[in-house]
Coordinates of C-alpha atoms and ligand atoms in Angstrom, one line a residue:
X1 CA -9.7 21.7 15.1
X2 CA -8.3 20.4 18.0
X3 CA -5.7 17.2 18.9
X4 CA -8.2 14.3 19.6
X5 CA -6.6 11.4 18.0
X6 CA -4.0 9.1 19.1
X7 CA -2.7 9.6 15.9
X8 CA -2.0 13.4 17.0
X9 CA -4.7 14.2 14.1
X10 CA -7.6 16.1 14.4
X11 CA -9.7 13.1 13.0
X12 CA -8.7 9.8 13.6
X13 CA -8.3 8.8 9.8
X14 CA -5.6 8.0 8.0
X15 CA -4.6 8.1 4.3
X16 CA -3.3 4.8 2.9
X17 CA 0.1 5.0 1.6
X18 CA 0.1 4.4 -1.7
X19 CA 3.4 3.4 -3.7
X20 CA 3.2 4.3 -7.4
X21 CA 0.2 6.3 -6.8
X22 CA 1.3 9.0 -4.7
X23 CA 3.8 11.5 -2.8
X24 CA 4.3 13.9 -0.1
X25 CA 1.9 16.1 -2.2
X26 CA -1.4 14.1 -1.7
X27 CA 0.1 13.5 2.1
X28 CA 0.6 17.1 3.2
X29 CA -3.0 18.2 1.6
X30 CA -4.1 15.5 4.1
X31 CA -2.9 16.5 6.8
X32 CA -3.9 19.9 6.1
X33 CA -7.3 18.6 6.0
X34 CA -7.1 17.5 9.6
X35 CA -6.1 13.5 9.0
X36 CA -3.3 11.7 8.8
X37 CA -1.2 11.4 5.4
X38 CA 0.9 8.6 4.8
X39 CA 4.8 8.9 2.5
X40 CA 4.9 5.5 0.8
X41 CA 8.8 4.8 1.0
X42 CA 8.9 1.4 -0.3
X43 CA 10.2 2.7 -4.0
X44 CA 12.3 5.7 -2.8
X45 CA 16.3 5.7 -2.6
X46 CA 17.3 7.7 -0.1
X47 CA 17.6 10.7 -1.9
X48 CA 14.3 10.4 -2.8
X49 CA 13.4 10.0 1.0
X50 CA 15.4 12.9 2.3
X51 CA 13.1 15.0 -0.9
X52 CA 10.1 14.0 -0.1
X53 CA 10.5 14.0 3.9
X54 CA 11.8 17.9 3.9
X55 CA 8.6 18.7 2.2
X56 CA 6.3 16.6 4.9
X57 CA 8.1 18.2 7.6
X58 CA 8.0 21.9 6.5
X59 CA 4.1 21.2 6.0
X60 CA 3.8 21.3 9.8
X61 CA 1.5 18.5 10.4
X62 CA 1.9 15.0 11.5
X63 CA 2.4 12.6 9.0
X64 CA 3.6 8.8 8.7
X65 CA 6.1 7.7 6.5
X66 CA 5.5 3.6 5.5
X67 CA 8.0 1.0 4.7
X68 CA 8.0 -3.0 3.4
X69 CA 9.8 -5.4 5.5
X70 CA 10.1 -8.2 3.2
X71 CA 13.6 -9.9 2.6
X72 CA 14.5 -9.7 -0.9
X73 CA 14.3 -13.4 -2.6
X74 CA 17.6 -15.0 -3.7
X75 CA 17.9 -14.4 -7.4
X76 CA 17.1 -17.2 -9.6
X77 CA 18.0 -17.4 -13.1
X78 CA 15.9 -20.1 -14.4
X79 CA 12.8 -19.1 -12.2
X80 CA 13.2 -15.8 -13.7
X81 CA 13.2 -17.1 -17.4
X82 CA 9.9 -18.7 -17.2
X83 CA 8.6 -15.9 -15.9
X84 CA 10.0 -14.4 -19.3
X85 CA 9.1 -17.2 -21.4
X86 CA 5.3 -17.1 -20.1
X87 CA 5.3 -13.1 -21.6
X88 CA 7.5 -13.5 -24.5
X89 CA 4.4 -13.8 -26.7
X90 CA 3.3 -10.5 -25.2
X91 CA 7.4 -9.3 -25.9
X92 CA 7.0 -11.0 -29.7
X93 CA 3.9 -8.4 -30.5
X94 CA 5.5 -5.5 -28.9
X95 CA 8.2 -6.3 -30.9
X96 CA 10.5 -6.0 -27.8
X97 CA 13.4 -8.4 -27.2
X98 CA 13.0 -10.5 -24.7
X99 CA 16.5 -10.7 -22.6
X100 CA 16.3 -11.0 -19.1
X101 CA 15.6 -7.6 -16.8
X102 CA 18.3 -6.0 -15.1
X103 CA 17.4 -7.0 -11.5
X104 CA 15.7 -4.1 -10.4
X105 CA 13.6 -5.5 -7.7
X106 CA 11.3 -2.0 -7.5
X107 CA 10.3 -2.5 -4.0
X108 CA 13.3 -1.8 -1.2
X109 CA 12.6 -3.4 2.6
X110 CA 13.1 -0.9 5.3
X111 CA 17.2 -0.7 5.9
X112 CA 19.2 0.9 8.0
X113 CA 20.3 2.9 5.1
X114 CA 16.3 4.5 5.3
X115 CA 16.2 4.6 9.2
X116 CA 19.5 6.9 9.1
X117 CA 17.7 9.5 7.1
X118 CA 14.5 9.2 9.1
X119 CA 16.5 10.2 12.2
X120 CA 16.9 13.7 11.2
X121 CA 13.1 14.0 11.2
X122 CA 12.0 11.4 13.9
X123 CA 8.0 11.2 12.1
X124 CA 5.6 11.2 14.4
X125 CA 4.0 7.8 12.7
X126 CA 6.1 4.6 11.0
X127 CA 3.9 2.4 9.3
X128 CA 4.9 -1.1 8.0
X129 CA 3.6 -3.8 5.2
X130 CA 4.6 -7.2 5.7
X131 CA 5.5 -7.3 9.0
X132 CA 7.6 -5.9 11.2
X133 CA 11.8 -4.9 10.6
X134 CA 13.9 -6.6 12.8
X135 CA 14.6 -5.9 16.4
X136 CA 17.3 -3.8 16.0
X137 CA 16.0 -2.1 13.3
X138 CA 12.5 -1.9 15.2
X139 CA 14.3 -0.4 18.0
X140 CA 15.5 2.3 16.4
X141 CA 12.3 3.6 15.0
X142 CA 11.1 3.4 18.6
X143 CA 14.0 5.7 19.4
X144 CA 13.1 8.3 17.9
X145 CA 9.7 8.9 19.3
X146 CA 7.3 7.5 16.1
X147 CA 4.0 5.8 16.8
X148 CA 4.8 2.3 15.1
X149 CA 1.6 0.7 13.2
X150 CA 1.5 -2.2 10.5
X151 CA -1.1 -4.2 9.0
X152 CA -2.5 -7.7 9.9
X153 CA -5.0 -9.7 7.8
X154 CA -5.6 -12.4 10.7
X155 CA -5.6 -12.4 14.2
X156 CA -2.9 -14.1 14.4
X157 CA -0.9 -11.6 12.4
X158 CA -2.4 -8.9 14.8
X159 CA -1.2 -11.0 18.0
X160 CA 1.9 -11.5 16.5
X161 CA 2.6 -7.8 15.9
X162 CA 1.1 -6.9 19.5
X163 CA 3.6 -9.6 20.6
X164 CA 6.5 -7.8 18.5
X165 CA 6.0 -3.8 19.4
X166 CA 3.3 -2.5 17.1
X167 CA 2.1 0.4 18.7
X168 CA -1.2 -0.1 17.2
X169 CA -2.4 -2.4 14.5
X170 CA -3.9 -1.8 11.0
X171 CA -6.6 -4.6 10.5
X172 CA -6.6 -5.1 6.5
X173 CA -9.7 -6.9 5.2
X174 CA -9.7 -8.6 1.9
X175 CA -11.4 -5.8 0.1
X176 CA -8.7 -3.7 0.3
X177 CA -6.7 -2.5 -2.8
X178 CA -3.2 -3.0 -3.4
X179 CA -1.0 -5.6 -1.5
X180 CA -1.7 -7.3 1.1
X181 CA -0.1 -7.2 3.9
X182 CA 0.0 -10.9 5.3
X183 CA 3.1 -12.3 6.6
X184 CA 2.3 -15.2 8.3
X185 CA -1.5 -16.6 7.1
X186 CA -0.6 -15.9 3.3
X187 CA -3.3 -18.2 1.6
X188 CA -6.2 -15.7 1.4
X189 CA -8.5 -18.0 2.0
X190 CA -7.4 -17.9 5.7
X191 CA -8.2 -14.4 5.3
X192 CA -11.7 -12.2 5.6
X193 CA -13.1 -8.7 4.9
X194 CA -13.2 -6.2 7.4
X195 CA -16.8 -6.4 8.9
X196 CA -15.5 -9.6 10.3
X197 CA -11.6 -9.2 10.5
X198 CA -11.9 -6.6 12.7
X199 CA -14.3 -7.2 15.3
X200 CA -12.3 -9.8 16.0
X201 CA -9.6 -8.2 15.7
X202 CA -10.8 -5.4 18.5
X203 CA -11.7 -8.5 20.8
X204 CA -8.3 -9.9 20.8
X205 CA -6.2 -6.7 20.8
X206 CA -5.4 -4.3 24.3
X207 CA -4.1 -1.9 21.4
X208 CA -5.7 1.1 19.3
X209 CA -6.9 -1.1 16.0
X210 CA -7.2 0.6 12.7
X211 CA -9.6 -0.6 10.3
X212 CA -8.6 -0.9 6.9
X213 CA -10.3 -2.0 3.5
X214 CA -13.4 -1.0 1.3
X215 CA -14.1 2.1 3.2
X216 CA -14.6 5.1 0.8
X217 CA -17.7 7.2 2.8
X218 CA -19.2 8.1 5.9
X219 CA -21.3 5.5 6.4
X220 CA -18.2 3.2 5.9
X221 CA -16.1 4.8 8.6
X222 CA -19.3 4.9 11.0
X223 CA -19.2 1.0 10.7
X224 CA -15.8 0.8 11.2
X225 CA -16.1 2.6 14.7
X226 CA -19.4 1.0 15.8
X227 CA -17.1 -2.5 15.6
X228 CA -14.6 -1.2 17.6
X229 CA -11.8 0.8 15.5
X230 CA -9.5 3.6 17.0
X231 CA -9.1 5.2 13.5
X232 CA -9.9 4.3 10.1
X233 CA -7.2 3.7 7.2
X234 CA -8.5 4.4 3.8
X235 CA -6.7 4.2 0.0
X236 CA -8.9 3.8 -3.0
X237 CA -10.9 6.5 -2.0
X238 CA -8.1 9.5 -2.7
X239 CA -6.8 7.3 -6.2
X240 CA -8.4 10.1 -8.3
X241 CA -7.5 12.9 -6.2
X242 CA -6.2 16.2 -8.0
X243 CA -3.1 15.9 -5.6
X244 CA -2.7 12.2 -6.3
X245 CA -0.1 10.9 -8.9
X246 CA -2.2 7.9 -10.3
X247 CA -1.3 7.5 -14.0
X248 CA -4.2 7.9 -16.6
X249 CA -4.8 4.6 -17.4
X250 CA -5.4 4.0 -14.1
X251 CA -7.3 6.5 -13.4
X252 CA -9.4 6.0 -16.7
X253 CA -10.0 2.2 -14.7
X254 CA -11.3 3.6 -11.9
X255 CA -13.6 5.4 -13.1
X256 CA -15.8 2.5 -14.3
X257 CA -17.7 1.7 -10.5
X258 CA -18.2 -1.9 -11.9
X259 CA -14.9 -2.9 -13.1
X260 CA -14.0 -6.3 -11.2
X261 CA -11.2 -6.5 -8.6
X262 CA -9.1 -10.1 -8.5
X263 CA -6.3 -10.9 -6.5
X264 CA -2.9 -11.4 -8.6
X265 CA 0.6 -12.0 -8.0
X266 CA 1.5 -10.8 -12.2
X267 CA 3.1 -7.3 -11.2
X268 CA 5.4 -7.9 -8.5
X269 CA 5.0 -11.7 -7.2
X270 CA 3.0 -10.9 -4.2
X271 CA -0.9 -10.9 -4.0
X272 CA -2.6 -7.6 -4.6
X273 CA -6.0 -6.3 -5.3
X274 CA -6.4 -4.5 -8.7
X275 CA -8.7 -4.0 -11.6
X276 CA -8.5 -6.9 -13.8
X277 CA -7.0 -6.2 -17.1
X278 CA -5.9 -8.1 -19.7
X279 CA -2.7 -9.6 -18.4
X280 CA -4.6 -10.6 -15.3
X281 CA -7.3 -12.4 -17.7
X282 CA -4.8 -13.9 -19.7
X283 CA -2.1 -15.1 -17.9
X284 CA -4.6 -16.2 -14.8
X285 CA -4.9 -13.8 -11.9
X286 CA -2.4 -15.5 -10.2
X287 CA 0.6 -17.5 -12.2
X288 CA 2.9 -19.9 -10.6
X289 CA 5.2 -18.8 -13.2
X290 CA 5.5 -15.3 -11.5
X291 CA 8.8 -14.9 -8.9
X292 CA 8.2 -14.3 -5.7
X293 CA 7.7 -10.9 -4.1
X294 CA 8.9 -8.2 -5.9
X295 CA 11.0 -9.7 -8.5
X296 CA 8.1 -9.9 -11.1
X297 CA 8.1 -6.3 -11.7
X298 CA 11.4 -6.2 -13.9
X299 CA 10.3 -8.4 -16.5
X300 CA 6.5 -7.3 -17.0
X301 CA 7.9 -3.2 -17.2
X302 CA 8.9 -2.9 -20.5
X303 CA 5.3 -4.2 -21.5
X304 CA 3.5 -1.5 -19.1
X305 CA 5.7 1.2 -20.7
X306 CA 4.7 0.2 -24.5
X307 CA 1.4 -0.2 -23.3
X308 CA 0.6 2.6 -21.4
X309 CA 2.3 5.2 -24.3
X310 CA -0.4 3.7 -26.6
X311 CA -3.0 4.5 -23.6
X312 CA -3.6 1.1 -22.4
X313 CA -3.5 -0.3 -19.0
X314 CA -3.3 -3.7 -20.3
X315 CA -0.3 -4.5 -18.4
X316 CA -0.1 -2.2 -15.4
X317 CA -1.0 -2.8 -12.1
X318 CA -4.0 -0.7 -11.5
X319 CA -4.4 -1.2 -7.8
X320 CA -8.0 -0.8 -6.4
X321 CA -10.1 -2.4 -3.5
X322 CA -13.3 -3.8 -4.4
X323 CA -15.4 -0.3 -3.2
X324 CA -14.5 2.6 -5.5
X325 CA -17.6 4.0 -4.9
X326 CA -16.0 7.1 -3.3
X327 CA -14.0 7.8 -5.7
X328 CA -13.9 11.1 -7.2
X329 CA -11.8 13.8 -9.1
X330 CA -11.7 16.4 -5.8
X331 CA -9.3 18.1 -3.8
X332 CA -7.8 15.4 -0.9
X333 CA -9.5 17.7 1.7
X334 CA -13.1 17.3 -0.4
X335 CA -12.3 13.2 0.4
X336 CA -11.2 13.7 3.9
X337 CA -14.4 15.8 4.7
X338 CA -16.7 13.6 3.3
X339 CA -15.2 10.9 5.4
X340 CA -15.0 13.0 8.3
X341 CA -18.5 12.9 8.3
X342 CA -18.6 9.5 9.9
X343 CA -17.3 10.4 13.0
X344 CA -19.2 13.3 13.9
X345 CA -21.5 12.1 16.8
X346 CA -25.1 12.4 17.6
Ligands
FMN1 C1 -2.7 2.0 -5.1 C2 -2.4 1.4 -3.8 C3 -1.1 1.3 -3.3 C4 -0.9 0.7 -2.1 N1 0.4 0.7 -1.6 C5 0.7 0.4 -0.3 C6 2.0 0.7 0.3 O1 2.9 1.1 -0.4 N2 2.1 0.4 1.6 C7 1.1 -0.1 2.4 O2 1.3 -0.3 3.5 N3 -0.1 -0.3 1.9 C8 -0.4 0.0 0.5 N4 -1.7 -0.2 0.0 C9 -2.7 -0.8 0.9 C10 -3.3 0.2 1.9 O3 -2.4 0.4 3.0 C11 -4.7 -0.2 2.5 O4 -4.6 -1.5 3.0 C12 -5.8 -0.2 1.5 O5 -5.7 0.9 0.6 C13 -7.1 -0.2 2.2 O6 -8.2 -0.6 1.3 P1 -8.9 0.5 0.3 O7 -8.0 0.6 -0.8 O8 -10.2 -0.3 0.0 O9 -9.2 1.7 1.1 C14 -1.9 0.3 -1.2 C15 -3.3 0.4 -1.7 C16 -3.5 1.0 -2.9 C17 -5.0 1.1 -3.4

C-alpha cells in the first residue's frame, strides 16, 4: 500500500477516538490495516499517556492522539447536590449512601502537562473535541510537526477553526455517537447530519474536510467523498471490535440494530449520542439538574458500577451514533477493509 492520504495513511480514513471505549490496541491494528487510528487522551494522566504513546510509536505507523479543550467548570456545591438529590432514589435502592463525589471530573482538557509528554514523540496527527487549546498551547502542537484536526458541527464552528489553525476540519453531523463536539452553536437544533453538514461545509472550507457521523460501510464512505470529503472519520463502526475495550453491557446494547439513540447530558453534563437506557428514560434525556460538562460523571459512577456487576447498562453511557449497522464482532482490519471499499474507484 502506498502513502496517498494527507493523513500520511494508505486510505484516507480515520478511526474515531473513542474515550472509555478504546486504547492504543484498537489504534495500532488500525493503522496496521492501512488507516488512521486515533489515542483518545481525554481520560489519561500522564502516565497513562507516556504507556499508551510508547506502544503507538513502536507500532510504526502514523497515528493521532485526541484531546478535549474544554475549561473545567467552577465547582459548585449546591448545583452539585441537586444533581445528587435527582439520583438519590436510584442511591436509596442500591442501597448506596448518597454523600457528595469526590470531584473527579473524569475528562482532563489538553494541558501543558499532556503537550510535554507528546514532545518526545511529536505524532504525526492532534486531534481536538471542543475546540481548539489556546494559542500558546496550539503553537506548541504546531511545533512539533503534527497535522492539527478538530471537529465542527456548523459552519461557523468550521470557519472559526480555519480562522484559528486547524489544519483540516472534522465535519460532525448529528448522527454521530458520543459527544459532540460544538463549541460555539451548542443548541442542536442549530445543528444537522452529515449529508447536509458537510457539503456545506466543503463549500465554505479552502482546507481538507473530514466527514464524520453515521458512516459504518462502503456505501457510506462513497457518499461522503461524492460531497466533497478529504477523508472519512468513523466510530461506532469498530465499538464491537475484538481489539476494542467496549464493556459488555455496551456491547450487549449494540448489538440490538434497532435500539434508539437520544441526545443526553446524564453522564457527563455535555450532550452525547447514546443508546437510551433507563436513566436516560427516566430522568429525561437531558436534565437541567445535570452539571455542566464533565462534572456529572462523579455522582452517577457509583450507580454504573452497581449496575453494571449485576450486568446492566442501566446507568452507563453506552455511546452510539444512530447507524450501527456496521457493527460487528471482527478484527479492526475486517472494519477497515470493508470501509476501504468505498474508495476504491471505478
Ligand atoms: C464511544 C464513543 C466515544 C467517543 N469519544 C470521543 C473522544 O474521546 N474524542 C472525540 O474527539 N470524539 C469522540 N467521539 C466522537 C467521534 O469522534 C465521532 O464524531 C463519531 O464517532 C462519528 O460518528 P459515528 O460514531 O456514527 O461513526 C466518540 C464516539 C463514540 C461512539
Amino acid at each position: 500500500m502506498t502513502n496517498i492520504s494527507f493523513l500520511g495513511t494508505p486510505l484516507p480514513l480515520i478511526q474515531a477516538p473513542m474515550a472509555s471505549a478504546q486504547d492504543a490496541r484498537l489504534a495500532i491494528a488500525v493503522g496496521e490495516a492501512g488507516a488512521l487510528g486515533s489515542l483518545p487522551a481525554a481520560m489519561l494522566d500522564a502516565a497513562g499517556l507516556e504507556r499508551e504513546l510508547r506502544l503507538l510509536h513502536a507500532s510504526g505507523r502514523p497515528y493521532n492522539v485526541n484531546f478535549f479543550v474544554h475549561t473545567p467548570p467552577a465547582p459548585d456545591a449546591a448545583r452539585e447536590a441537586r444533581w445528587l438529590r435527582a439520583l438519590a432514589p436510584y442511591y436509596a435502592q442500591f442501597g448506596l449512601d448518597p454523600s457528595p463525589p469526590a470531584g473527579d471530573a473524569s475528562r482532563q482538557p489538553f494541558s501543558h502537562e499532556a503537550a510535554e509528554v507528546l514532545e518526545a514523540f511529536r505524532p504525526p496527527v492532534v486531534s481536538f473535541h471542543l475546540g481548539l487549546p489556546a494559542p500558546d498551547l496550539l503553537a506548541r502542537v504546531k511545533r512539533m510537526g503534527s497535522c492539527v484536526l478538530s471537529s465542527a458541527t456548523t459552519v461557523r464552528e468550521a470557519l472559526w477553526l480555519q480562522a484559528h489553525g486547524a489544519d483540516a476540519v472534522i465535519a460532525q453531523g448529528l448522527e454521530a455517537g458520543g459527544h459532540r463536539g460544538h463549541f460555539l452553536d451548542k443548541d442542536p437544533a442549530l445543528q444537522a447530519g452529515t449529508a447536509t453538514l458537510l457539503p456545506q461545509v466543503v463549500e465554505a472550507l479552502d482546507i481538507p474536510v473530514i466527514a464524520a457521523g453515521g458512516i459504518t460501510d462502503a456505501a457510506g464512505v462513497r457518499a461522503a467523498m461524492a460531497a466533497g470529503a478529504s477523508a472519512v472519520q468513523a466510530g461506532t463502526v469498530f465499538l464491537l471490535c475484538e481489539e476494542a475495550r467496549t464493556s459488555a453491557v455496551h456491547r450487549a446494547a449494540l448489538q440490538d440494530p434497532d435500539a434508539p439513540t437520544a441526545l443526553t447530558n446524564l453522564f457527563s453534563g455535555g450532550l452525547a449520542r447514546g443508546i437510551v437506557n433507563r436513566v436516560m428514560r427516566e430522568q429525561g434525556p437531558v436534565s437541567e439538574a445535570a452539571p455542566p460538562f464533565p462534572l456529572a460523571t462523579a455522582v452517577l459512577s457509583p450507580l454504573r458500577a452497581k449496575a453494571e456487576a449485576a450486568g446492566l447498562g442501566d446507568f452507563s453511557p453506552l455511546w452510539s451514533g444512530t447507524n450501527r449497522r456496521g457493527c460487528r464482532t471482527a478484527p479492526a482490519a475486517d472494519i477497515v477493509r470493508t470501509l476501504a471499499c468505498g474508495f476504491a474507484s471505478g
